[in-house]
Structure formats: C-alpha cells, structure tokens
Coordinates of C-alpha atoms in Angstrom, one line a residue:
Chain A
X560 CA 0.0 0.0 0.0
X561 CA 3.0 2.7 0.8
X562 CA 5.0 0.8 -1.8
X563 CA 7.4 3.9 -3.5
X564 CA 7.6 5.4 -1.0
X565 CA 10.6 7.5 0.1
X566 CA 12.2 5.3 2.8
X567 CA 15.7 4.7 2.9
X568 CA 16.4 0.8 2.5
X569 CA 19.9 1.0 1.7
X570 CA 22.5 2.6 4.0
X571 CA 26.0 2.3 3.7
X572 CA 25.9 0.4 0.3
X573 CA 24.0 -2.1 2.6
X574 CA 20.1 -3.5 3.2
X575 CA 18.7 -2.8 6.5
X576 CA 18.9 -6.7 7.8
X577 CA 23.1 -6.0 6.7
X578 CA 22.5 -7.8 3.6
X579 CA 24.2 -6.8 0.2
X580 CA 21.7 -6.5 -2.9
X581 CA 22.2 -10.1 -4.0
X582 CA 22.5 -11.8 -0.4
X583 CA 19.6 -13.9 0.4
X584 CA 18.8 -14.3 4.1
X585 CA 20.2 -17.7 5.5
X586 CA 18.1 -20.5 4.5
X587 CA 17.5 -24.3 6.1
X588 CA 15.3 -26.8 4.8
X589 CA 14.5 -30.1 6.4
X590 CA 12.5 -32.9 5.1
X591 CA 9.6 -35.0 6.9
X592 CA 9.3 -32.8 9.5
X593 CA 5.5 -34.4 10.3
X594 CA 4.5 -38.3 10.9
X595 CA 1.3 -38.3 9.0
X596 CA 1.3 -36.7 5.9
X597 CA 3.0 -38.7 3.2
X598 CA 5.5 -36.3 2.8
X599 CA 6.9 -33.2 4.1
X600 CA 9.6 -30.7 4.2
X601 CA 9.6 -27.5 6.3
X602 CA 12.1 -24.3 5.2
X603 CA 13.3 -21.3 6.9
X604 CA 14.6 -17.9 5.3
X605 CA 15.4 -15.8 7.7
X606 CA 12.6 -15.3 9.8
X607 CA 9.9 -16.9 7.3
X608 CA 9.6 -19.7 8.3
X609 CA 7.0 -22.7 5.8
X610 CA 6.0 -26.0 6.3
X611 CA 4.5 -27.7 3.7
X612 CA 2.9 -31.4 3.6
X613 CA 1.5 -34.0 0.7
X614 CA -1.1 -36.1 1.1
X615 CA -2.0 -38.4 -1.9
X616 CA -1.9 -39.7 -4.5
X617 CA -5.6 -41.2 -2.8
X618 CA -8.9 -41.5 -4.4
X619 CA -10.3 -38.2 -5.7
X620 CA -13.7 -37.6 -3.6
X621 CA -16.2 -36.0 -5.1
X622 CA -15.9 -38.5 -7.6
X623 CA -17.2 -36.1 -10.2
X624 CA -14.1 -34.1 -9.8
X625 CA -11.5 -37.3 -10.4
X626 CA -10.1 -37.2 -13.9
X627 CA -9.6 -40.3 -16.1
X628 CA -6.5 -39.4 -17.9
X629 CA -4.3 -38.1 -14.6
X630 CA -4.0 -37.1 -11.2
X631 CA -5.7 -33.6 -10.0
X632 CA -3.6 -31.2 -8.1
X633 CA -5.0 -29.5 -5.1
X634 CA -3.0 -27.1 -3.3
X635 CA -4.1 -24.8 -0.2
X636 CA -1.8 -21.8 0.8
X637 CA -2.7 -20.5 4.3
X638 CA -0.6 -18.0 7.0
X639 CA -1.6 -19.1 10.5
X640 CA -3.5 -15.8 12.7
X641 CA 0.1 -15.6 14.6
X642 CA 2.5 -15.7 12.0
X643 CA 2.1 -12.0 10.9
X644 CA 2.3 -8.5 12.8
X645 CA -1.8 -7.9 13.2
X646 CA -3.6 -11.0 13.7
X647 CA -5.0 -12.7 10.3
X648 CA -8.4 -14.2 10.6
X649 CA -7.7 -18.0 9.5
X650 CA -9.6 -19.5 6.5
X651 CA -9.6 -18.9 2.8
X652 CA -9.4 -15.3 1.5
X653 CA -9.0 -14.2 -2.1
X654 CA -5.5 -13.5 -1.6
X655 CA -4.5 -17.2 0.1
X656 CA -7.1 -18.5 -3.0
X657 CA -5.0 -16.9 -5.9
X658 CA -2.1 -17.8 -4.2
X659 CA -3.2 -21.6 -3.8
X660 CA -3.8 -21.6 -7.6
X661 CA -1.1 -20.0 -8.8
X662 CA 1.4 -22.2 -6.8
X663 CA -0.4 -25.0 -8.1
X664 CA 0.0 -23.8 -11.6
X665 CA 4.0 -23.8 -10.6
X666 CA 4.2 -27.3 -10.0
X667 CA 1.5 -29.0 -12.6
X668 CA 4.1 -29.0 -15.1
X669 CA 7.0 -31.1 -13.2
X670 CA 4.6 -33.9 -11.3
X671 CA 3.8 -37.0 -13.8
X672 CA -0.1 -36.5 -12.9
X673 CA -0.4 -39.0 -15.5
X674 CA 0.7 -41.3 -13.6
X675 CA -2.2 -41.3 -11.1
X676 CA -5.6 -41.1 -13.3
X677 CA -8.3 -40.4 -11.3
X678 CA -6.3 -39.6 -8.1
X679 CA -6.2 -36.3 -5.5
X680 CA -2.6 -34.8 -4.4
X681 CA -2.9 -32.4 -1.9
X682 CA -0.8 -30.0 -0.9
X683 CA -1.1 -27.9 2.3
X684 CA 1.1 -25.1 3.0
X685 CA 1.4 -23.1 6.5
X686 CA 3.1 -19.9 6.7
X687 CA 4.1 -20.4 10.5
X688 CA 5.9 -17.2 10.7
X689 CA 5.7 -14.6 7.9
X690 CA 8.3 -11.8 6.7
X691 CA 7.4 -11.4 3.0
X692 CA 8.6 -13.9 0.5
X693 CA 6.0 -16.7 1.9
X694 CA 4.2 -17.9 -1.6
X695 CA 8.1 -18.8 -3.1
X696 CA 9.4 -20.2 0.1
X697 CA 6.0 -21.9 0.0
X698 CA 6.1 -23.4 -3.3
X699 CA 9.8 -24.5 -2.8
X700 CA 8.9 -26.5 0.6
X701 CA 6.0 -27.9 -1.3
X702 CA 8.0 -28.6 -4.4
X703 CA 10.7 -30.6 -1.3
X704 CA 7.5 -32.4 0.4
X705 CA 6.2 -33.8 -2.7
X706 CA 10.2 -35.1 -3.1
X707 CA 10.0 -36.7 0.3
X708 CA 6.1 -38.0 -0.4
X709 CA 7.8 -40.3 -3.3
X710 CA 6.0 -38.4 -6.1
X711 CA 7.2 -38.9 -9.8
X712 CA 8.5 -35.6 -11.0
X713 CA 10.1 -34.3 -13.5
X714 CA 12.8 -31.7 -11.6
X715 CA 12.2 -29.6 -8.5
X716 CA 10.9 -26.3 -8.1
X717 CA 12.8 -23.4 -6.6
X718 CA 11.2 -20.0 -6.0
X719 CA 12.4 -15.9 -4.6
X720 CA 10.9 -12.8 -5.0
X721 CA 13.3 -10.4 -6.4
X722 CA 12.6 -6.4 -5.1
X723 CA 14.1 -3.4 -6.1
X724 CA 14.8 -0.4 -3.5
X725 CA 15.9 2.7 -4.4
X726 CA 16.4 1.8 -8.4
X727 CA 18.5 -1.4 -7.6
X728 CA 17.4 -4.8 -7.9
X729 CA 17.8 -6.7 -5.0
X730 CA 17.5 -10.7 -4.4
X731 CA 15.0 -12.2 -1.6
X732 CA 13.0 -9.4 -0.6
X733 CA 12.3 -8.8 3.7
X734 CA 10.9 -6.6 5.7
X735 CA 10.7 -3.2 5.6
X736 CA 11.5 -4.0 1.5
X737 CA 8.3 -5.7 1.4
X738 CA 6.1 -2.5 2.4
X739 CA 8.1 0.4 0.9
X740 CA 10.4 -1.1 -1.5
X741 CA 9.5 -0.1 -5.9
X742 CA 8.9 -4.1 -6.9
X743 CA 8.4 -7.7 -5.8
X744 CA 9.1 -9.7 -8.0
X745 CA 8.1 -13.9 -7.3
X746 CA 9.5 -16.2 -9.7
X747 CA 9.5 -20.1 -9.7
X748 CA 12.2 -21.9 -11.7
X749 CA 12.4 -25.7 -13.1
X750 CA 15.8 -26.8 -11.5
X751 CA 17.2 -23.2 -11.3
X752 CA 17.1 -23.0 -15.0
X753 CA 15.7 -21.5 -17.6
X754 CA 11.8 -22.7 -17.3
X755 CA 9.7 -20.3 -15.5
X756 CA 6.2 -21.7 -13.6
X757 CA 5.2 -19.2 -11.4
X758 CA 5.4 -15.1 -12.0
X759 CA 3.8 -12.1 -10.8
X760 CA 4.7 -8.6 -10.2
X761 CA 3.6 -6.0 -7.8
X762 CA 5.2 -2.3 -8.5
X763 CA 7.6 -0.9 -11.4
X764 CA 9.9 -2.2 -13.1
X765 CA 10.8 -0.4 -16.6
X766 CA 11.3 -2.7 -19.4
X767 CA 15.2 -2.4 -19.5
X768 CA 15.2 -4.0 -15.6
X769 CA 13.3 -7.1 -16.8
X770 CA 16.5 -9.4 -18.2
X771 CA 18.6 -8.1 -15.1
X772 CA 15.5 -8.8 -12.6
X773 CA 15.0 -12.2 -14.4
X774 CA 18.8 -13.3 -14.1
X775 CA 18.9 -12.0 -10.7
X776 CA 16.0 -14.8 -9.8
X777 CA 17.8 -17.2 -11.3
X778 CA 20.7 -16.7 -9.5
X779 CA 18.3 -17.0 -6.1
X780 CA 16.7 -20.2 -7.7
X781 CA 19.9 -21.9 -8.3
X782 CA 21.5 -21.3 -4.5
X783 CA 17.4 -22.8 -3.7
X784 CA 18.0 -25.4 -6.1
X785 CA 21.4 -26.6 -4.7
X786 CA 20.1 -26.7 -1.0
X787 CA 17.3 -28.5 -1.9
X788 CA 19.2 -31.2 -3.5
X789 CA 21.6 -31.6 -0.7
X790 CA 18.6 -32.0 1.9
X791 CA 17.4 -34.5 -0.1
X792 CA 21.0 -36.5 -0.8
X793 CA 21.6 -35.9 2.8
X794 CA 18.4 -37.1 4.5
X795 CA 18.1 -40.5 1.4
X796 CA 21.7 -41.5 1.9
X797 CA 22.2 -44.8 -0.2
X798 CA 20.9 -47.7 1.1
X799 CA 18.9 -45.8 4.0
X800 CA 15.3 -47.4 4.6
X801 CA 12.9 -44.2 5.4
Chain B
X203 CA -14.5 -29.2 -27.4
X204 CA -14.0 -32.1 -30.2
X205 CA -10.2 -34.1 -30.7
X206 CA -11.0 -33.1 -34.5
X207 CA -11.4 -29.1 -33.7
X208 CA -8.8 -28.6 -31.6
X209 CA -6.4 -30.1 -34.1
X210 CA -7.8 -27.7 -37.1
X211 CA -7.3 -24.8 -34.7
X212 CA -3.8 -25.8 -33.8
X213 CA -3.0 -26.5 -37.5
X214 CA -4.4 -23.1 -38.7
X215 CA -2.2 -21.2 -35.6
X216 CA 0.8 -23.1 -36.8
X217 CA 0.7 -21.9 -39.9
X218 CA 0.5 -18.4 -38.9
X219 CA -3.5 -17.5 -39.9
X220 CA -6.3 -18.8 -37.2
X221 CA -9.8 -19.7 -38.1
X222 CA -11.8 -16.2 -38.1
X223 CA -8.8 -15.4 -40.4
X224 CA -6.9 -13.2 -38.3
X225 CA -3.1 -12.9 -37.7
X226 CA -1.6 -14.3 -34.6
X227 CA -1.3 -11.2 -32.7
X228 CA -4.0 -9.6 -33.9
X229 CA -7.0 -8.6 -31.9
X230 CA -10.4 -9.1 -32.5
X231 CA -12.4 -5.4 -32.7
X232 CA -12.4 -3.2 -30.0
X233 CA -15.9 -1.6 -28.5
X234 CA -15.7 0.7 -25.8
X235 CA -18.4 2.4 -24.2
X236 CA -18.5 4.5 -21.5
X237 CA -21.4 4.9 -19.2
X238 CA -23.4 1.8 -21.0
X239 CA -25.7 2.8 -17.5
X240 CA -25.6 6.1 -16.1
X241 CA -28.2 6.8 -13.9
X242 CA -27.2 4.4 -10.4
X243 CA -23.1 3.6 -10.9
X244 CA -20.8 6.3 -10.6
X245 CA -19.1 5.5 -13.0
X246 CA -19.9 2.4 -15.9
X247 CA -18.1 0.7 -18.9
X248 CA -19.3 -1.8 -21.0
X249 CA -16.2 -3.2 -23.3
X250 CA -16.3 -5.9 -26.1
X251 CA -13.6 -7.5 -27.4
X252 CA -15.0 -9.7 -30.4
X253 CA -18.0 -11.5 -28.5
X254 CA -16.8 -11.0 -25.5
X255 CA -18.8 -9.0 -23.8
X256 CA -17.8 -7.4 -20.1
X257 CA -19.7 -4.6 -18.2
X258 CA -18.0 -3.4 -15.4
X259 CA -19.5 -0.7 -12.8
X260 CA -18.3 1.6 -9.8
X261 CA -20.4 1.9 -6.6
X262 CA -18.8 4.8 -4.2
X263 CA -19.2 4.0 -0.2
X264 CA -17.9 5.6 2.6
X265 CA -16.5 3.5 5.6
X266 CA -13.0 3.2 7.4
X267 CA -9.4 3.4 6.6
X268 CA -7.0 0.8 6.4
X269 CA -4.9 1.6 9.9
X270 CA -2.1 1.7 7.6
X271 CA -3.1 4.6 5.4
X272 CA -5.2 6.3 7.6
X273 CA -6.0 9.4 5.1
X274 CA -6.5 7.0 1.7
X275 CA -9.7 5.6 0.1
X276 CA -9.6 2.3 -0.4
X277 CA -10.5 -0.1 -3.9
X278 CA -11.9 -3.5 -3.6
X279 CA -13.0 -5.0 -7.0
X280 CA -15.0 -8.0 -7.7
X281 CA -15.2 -10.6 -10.6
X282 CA -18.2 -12.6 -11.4
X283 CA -18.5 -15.6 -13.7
X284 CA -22.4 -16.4 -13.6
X285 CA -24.0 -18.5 -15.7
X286 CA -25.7 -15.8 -17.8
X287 CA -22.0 -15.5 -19.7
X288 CA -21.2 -19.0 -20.9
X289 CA -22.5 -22.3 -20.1
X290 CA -19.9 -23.9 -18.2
X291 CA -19.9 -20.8 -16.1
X292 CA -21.5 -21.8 -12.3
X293 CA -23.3 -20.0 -10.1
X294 CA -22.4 -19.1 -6.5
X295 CA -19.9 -17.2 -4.9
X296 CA -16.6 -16.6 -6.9
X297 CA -14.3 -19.7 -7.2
X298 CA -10.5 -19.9 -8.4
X299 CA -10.9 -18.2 -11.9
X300 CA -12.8 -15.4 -10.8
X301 CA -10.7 -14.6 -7.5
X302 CA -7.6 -14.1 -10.1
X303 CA -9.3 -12.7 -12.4
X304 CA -10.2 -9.4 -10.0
X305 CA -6.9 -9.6 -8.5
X306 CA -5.3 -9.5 -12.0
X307 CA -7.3 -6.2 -12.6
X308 CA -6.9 -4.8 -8.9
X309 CA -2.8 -5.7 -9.3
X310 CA -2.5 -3.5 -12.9
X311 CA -4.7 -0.5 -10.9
X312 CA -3.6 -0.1 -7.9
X313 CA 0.1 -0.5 -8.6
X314 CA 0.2 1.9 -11.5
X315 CA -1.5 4.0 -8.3
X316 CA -4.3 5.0 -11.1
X317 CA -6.2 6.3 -8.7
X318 CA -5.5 9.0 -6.3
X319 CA -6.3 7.7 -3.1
X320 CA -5.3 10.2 -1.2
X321 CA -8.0 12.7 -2.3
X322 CA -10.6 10.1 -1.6
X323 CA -9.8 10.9 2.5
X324 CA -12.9 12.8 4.1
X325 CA -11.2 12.5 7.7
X326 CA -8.5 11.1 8.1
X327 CA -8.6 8.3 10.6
X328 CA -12.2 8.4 10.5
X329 CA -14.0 8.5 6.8
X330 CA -12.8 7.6 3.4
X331 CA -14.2 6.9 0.4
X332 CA -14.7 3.3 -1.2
X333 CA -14.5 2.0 -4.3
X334 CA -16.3 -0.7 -5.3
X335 CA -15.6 -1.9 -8.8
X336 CA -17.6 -4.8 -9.8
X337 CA -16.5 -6.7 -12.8
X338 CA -19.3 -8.8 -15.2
X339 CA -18.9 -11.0 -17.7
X340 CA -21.8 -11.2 -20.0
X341 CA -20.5 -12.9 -22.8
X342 CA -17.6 -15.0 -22.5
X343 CA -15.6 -15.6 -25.7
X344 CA -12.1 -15.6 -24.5
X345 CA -9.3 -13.1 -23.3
X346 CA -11.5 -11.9 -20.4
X347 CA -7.9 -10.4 -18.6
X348 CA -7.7 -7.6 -21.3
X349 CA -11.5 -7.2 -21.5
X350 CA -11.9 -6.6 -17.9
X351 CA -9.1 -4.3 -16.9
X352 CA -9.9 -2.0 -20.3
X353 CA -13.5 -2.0 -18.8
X354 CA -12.3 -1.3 -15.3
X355 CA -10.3 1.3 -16.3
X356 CA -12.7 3.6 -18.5
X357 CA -15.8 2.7 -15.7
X358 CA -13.1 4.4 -13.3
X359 CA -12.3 7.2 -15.6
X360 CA -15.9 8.3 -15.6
X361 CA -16.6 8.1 -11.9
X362 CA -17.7 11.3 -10.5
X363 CA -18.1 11.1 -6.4
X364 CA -20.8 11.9 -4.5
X365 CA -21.3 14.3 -1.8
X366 CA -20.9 12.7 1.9
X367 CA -22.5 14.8 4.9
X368 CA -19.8 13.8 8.2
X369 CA -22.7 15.2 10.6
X370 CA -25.6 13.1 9.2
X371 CA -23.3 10.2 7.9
X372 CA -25.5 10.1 4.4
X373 CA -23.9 10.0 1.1
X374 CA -26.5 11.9 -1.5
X375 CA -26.0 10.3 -4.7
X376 CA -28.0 12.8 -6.5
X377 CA -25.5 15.2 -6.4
X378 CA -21.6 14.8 -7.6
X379 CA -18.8 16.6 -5.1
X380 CA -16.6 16.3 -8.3
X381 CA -14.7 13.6 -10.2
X382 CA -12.3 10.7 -9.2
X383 CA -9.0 12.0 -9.4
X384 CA -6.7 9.6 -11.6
X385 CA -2.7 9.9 -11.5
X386 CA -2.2 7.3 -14.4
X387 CA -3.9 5.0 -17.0
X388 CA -2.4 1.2 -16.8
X389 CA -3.5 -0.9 -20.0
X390 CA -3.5 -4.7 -19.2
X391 CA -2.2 -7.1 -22.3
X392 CA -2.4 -10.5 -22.0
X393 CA 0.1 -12.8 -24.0
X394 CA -0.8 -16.7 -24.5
X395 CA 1.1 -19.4 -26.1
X396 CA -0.7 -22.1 -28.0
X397 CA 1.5 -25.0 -29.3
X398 CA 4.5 -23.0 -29.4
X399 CA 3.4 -19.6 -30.9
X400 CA 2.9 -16.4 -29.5
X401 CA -0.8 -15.7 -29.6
X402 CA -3.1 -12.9 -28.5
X403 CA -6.7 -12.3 -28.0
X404 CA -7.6 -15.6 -27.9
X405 CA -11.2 -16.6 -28.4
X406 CA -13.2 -19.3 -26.2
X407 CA -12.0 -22.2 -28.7
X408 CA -8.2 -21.2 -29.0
X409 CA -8.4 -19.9 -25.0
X410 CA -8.9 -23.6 -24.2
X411 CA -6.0 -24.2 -26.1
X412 CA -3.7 -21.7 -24.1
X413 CA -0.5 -23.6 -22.7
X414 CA 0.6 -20.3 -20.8
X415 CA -0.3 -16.9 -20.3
X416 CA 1.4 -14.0 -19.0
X417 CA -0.5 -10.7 -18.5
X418 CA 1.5 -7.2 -18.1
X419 CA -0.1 -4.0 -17.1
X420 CA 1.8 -1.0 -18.7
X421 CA 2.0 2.4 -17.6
X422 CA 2.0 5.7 -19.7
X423 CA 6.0 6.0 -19.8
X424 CA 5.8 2.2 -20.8
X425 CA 6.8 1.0 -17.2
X426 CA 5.2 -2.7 -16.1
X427 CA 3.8 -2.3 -12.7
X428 CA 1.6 -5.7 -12.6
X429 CA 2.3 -9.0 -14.0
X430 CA 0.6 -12.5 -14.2
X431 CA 2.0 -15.9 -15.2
X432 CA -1.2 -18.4 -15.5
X433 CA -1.6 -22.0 -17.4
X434 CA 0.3 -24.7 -16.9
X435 CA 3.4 -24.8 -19.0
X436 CA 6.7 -23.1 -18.0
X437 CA 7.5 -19.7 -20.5
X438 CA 11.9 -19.2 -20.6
X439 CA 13.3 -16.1 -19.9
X440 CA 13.8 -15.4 -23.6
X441 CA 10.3 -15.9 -23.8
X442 CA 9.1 -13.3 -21.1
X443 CA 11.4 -11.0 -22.9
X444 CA 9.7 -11.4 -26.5
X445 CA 6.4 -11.1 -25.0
X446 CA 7.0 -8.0 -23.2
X447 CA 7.8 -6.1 -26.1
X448 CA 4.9 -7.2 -28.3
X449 CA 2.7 -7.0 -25.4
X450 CA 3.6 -3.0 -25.1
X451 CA 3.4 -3.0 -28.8
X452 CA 0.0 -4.0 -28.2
X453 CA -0.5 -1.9 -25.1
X454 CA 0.4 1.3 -27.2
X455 CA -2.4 0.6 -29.7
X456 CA -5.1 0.5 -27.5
X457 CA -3.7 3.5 -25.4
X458 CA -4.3 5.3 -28.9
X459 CA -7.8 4.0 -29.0
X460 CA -8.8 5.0 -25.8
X461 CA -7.3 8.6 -26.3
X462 CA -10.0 8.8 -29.0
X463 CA -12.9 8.5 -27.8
X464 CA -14.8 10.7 -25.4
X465 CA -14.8 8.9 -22.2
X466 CA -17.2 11.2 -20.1
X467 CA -21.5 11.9 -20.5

C-alpha cells in the first residue's frame, strides 16, 4: 500500500537486515518434519519460516471431480492468525485462493499426474511465521515435500521474490522492503534454469530492468536449487530405509 | 471441445492465420463504451472485445481506513463468472478463476497507483471513500484479462463522487462533489502461447487451447507495474522478454484507441 515510498532501504551500500543487494537471508530446509502426511519438508529464510505437507496420490472424492487421464492437483496456501504483525483471521481469502492456484499452476508442469488417473494430491502449506517472501518459500517446501512424499517428478521447483529499492534490484526481498520497496518480483524456476512456472509482479519495473531482474531470480533459484538437492541426498543416503 | 477441432485450430495457428482469419497477434475489434448505464453507478463501462462482452461498474461508499493509510480511500474490486455469460460458467460465490481474475485487474490499478487515493480521504482516521468496482462478464468468448481491466479502467475514468455529509453520515448520490482523481492510466495485455506460438486475444476455442499466459499491465512512460503468469506450462526467460515487447506494442495501440474517444457523458 506505501510501496514507492521515500524510505531509505539502503544505508552504507548495505540492506537494513546488513544484507548486500544479492545476499539472500540464511536458508535451512529439512524434510519430513511431520508423521502423517505422506510427505513433508519445512524451510526457513530468515525469519519466514513454511511448512508444507502431501497427502496423496488417494482417491479423488467427489468422484465427479476425479479425472480419467491423470492425477488432479490440489493445493491450499494459508498464513496461521500468529504468523504475521496484526492477527490474520484464518480461513480462505482471495488472496490465500490466488495464491493456492497459482502455486499450483508452478508445480503442474513437473509432477507425472499421468501417472495417477483419477487420483487427489494435496498439498497444504502453512506460513508459520511470515516476513514477506511466503508464496516462493511456499512453493519451494512444497516442491521438497512432494520429493520426500515419493512423487514422480520431473525436476524440482525453486522459488524468490526479487525487489528493487531505491532503483536497484535486489535478491529475496524482507521486511521493511516488502512494504516500501518499488517491486516484488516472485518467480519459480524448473531446476534453477531457464523454465519459469510461477510469475507475478507488484510495483515498477521499466522494461530495461526485466532481463537483469529475471537473471537475478535465477541466481536465487539456483543457491534454492542446490540446498534442496543436498537436503534430499543428505536425508536418502544410499541404502537408508525411510 | 471435439479431438477433430482442436487439431484444425492448432494446425491453422501453426501456420501463422487462425480460423476467423486473423493474424496471430492480432485482436479481435475493440468496442468501448462508457457509461453503458448512467443513472445508479458512478461511474460504468461496457467493453467488447469480439464476442466477448464485459460490463464493469463503480459503486462509491464511505467506511474506514486501512490503519495503515489512515488518510486513503480504499478499492476493492469483484469478478463474477455467472451463468448468464457462458454455459460452463456456475453459479455461486466466486471460485479460483474469478478470484484471479479481480486480482489480476486490482494488481494493474492499484500499482500503476491510477487512482489517487489520497484525495478520496474525508477524515483522516475516520472516513474515506470506497470503491467498489464490480467486474461482469456477460459474454464470454475468450481473453477476459484484457477485456476486464480495459472496462475497469474507463468505468473508473468516468466516476464522479458523490457528496458525503460527516454530521448526518449520508452520502447523496444525487449530487456529484466532483470527479475521481486519476494519476495514471495502466493498460493490461495478455500474451498466450498455444503449441509454441505467441498468440493474443484468444477466443473461447483457442483460449482452451492456451499452454501459458502471461499478462502485463503497462503504464504511460511504458513502465510494467503488474504482471501474471497463468496455465500450466513453464515460459523461458527469452520468452518473457519477446512477450514483453509485443505485449507493449500491443499496449500502445489501444492506449491510442482509448485517447480517441470521449470517455465522459
């Protein structure tokens, strides 16, 4: 709502959190961090903290809903009333909806749905603590929990917001960024490379900043990409039974 | 839609010409008209693209500020797919399609800050102005992003405001206190790719068709303040940066169109 505004976000060639325009904040991801869910990874960046579970592939109820070709995708984003500076009344809004479907639309295209006709795969995502970010972290927990549910895939997803404060692009954006910086930028990437699934833009960005801005999120999605393959090689060492 | 149709569509876009004949980035005709009703919306659009047919009005309310900008009115807009616009269309409150489809319009105004929110304050703390843009589809033959933001952005162009009394707490909407105060004018394009190609303007057929879309609202100095990725194939980088210039191509012709014709009663 203030985005633009005249706030200084850089001092001392530095971001407010200390952070140099293409540092992301520290990042740890763990895998099946709950018993029940067929899968599930939790990730922290910074102090956004995500947990994300699978449940599925199971029988598509309503039945009219299942389809006969492949698997159908269901995926609920949600930030818990605590995890955000005034209280957020739990539920569905339109905001948590759009974000739900376009997150969904991120991973479609790297999960063999055709693998599972007629089947459900759910994904539920908690924002347990929120500063800004939460959809990509989201969708990259999600994109770890279907990893650890067993789920055919074609690649992994890896997601960050790229911002831009005071005319310079910045990766991962926090904070004070979030409410007064000129852009945020979510993109989700196939494998850190060049494939694109998820995309949006809030703010202004001139059309010279959009290669720069797009290599900048790939540079985000690749450090993303490379932690989530080590949590995975680490926690399925060869030979271990989960 | 039939196996046999979709293949004849897909053939005609690979070669370069679709089915009604036109080119693959051109647009079906424009139809803009401002203040389709006049009498109860403050301000009204009704906007065809081809078939497509979207009215879109503005309602003005008074109520609260957002704690966080105490002295600025405040937009909400609304989406509705009923059944009166296409068949597969349901009734009931807005689902998935119809959520975005707001937000995607909301996103293009509200971060080219169109509308001057500020002078919509009546005390600050206390009494601002709403605005409620409602968006209806009545006929639905594809590209309803571009249809809906062009309509939302004319209906808000001819908004006038209505006089608020702070004693009695009554709006009179017979008489107009003056006329919503607009910084910019964002024009939404959406670009889709069908089996490869860059398409836009999409009717229902070849929408169905749409492996991605991506929708960019422009600004006046040719700035993207909003932007959308939806479908379910990935775009590349290379991609995004092809679409973005023929999606401000587009942007540029329309913003020509609008400038011509006379927006207010």
């Amino acid at each position: 709502m203030a985005k633009g505004l005249d706030i200084k976000l850089i001092k001392n060639g530095k971001r407010l959190d200390g952070r140099d325009m293409e540092e992301m904040r520290p990042l740890k991801m763990e895998l099946g961090v709950l018993d029940r869910a067929d899968g599930s990874a939790a990730i922290e960046l910074g102090e956004t903290k995500v947990i994300a579970a699978v449940y599925g592939p199971t029988k598509l109820h309503p039945q009219h809903r299942q389809q006969p070709k492949k698997a159908v995708l269901s995926v609920r984003y949600q930030m818990l009333p605590f995890s955000t500076t005034d209280r957020c009344r739990p539920g569905p809004n339109r905001r948590s909806i759009e974000i739900g479907l376009v997150i969904k639309k991120a991973l479609e295209p790297i999960i063999f749905l055709e693998e599972f006709p007629r089947a459900d795969i759910q994904i539920e995502i908690e924002v347990i603590q929120a500063n800004a970010s939460t959809r990509v972290t989201g969708l990259t927990a999600a994109s770890l929990a279907l990893a650890d549910a067993g789920i055919p895939m074609k690649g992994l997803i890896s997601a960050c917001a790229v911002g831009k404060i005071q005319d310079k692009l910045i990766l991962d954006v926090a904070g004070a960024e979030d409410s007064y910086g000129g852009a945020d930028f979510p993109i989700a990437m196939i494998n850190g490379g060049d494939e694109i699934t998820l995309l949006q833009l809030d703010g202004d960005l001139n059309q010279k900043e959009m290669k720069p801005a797009l290599d900048l999120a790939q540079k985000g999605c690749k450090i993303l990409f490379d932690q989530q393959k080590n949590v995975l090689k680490n926690t399925y060492k060869v030979g271990d039974q989960k | 839609m039939m196996k046999i149709n979709k293949s004849v569509i897909i053939n005609s876009i690979q070669k370069g010409i679709r089915l009604d004949g036109r080119k693959l980035e051109e647009f079906r005709d424009i139809e803009i008209i401002p203040n389709y009703i006049n009498k109860n919306p403050e301000g009204c659009a009704l906007v065809k693209i081809g078939k497509t047919k979207v009215l879109v009005g503005v309602k003005m309310g008074v109520g609260k500020p957002y704690q966080d900008s105490p002295d600025e009115g405040v937009l909400m807009t609304g989406a509705e797919l009923s059944p009166i616009a296409a068949p597969e269309f349901e009734s009931g409150p807005p689902r998935e399609a119809a959520i975005e489809l707001a937000r995607v319009v909301d996103r293009g105004i509200r971060e080219s800050k169109m509308i001057n929110t500020k002078a919509l304050c009546i005390k600050e703390r206390e009494a601002v102005w709403l605005v409620f843009l409602d968006i209806q589809i009545l006929d639905y033959d594809g590209n309803l992003f571009d249809a809906a933001a062009l309509g939302a952005v004319v209906a808000l162009m001819n908004t006038k405001i209505p006089t608020y009394d702070l004693k009695t707490e009554k709006i009179d909407f017979e008489k107009y206190s003056g006329k919503l105060e607009l910084n910019e004018v964002p024009i939404s394009i959406t670009a889709r790719k069908i089996s490869g190609k860059i398409v836009f303007d999409p009717n229902a057929e070849e929408e169905e068709l749409v492996d991605s879309r991506l929708t960019f609202a422009f600004k006046e100095n040719g700035n993207i303040c909003a932007m959308q990725k939806g479908g379910s194939e990935p775009i590349t980088k290379d991609e995004i940066l092809d679409l973005m210039k023929k999606s401000s191509d587009q942007s540029k012709i329309i913003r020509k169109k609008l400038k011509n014709i006379k927006i207010d009663k």
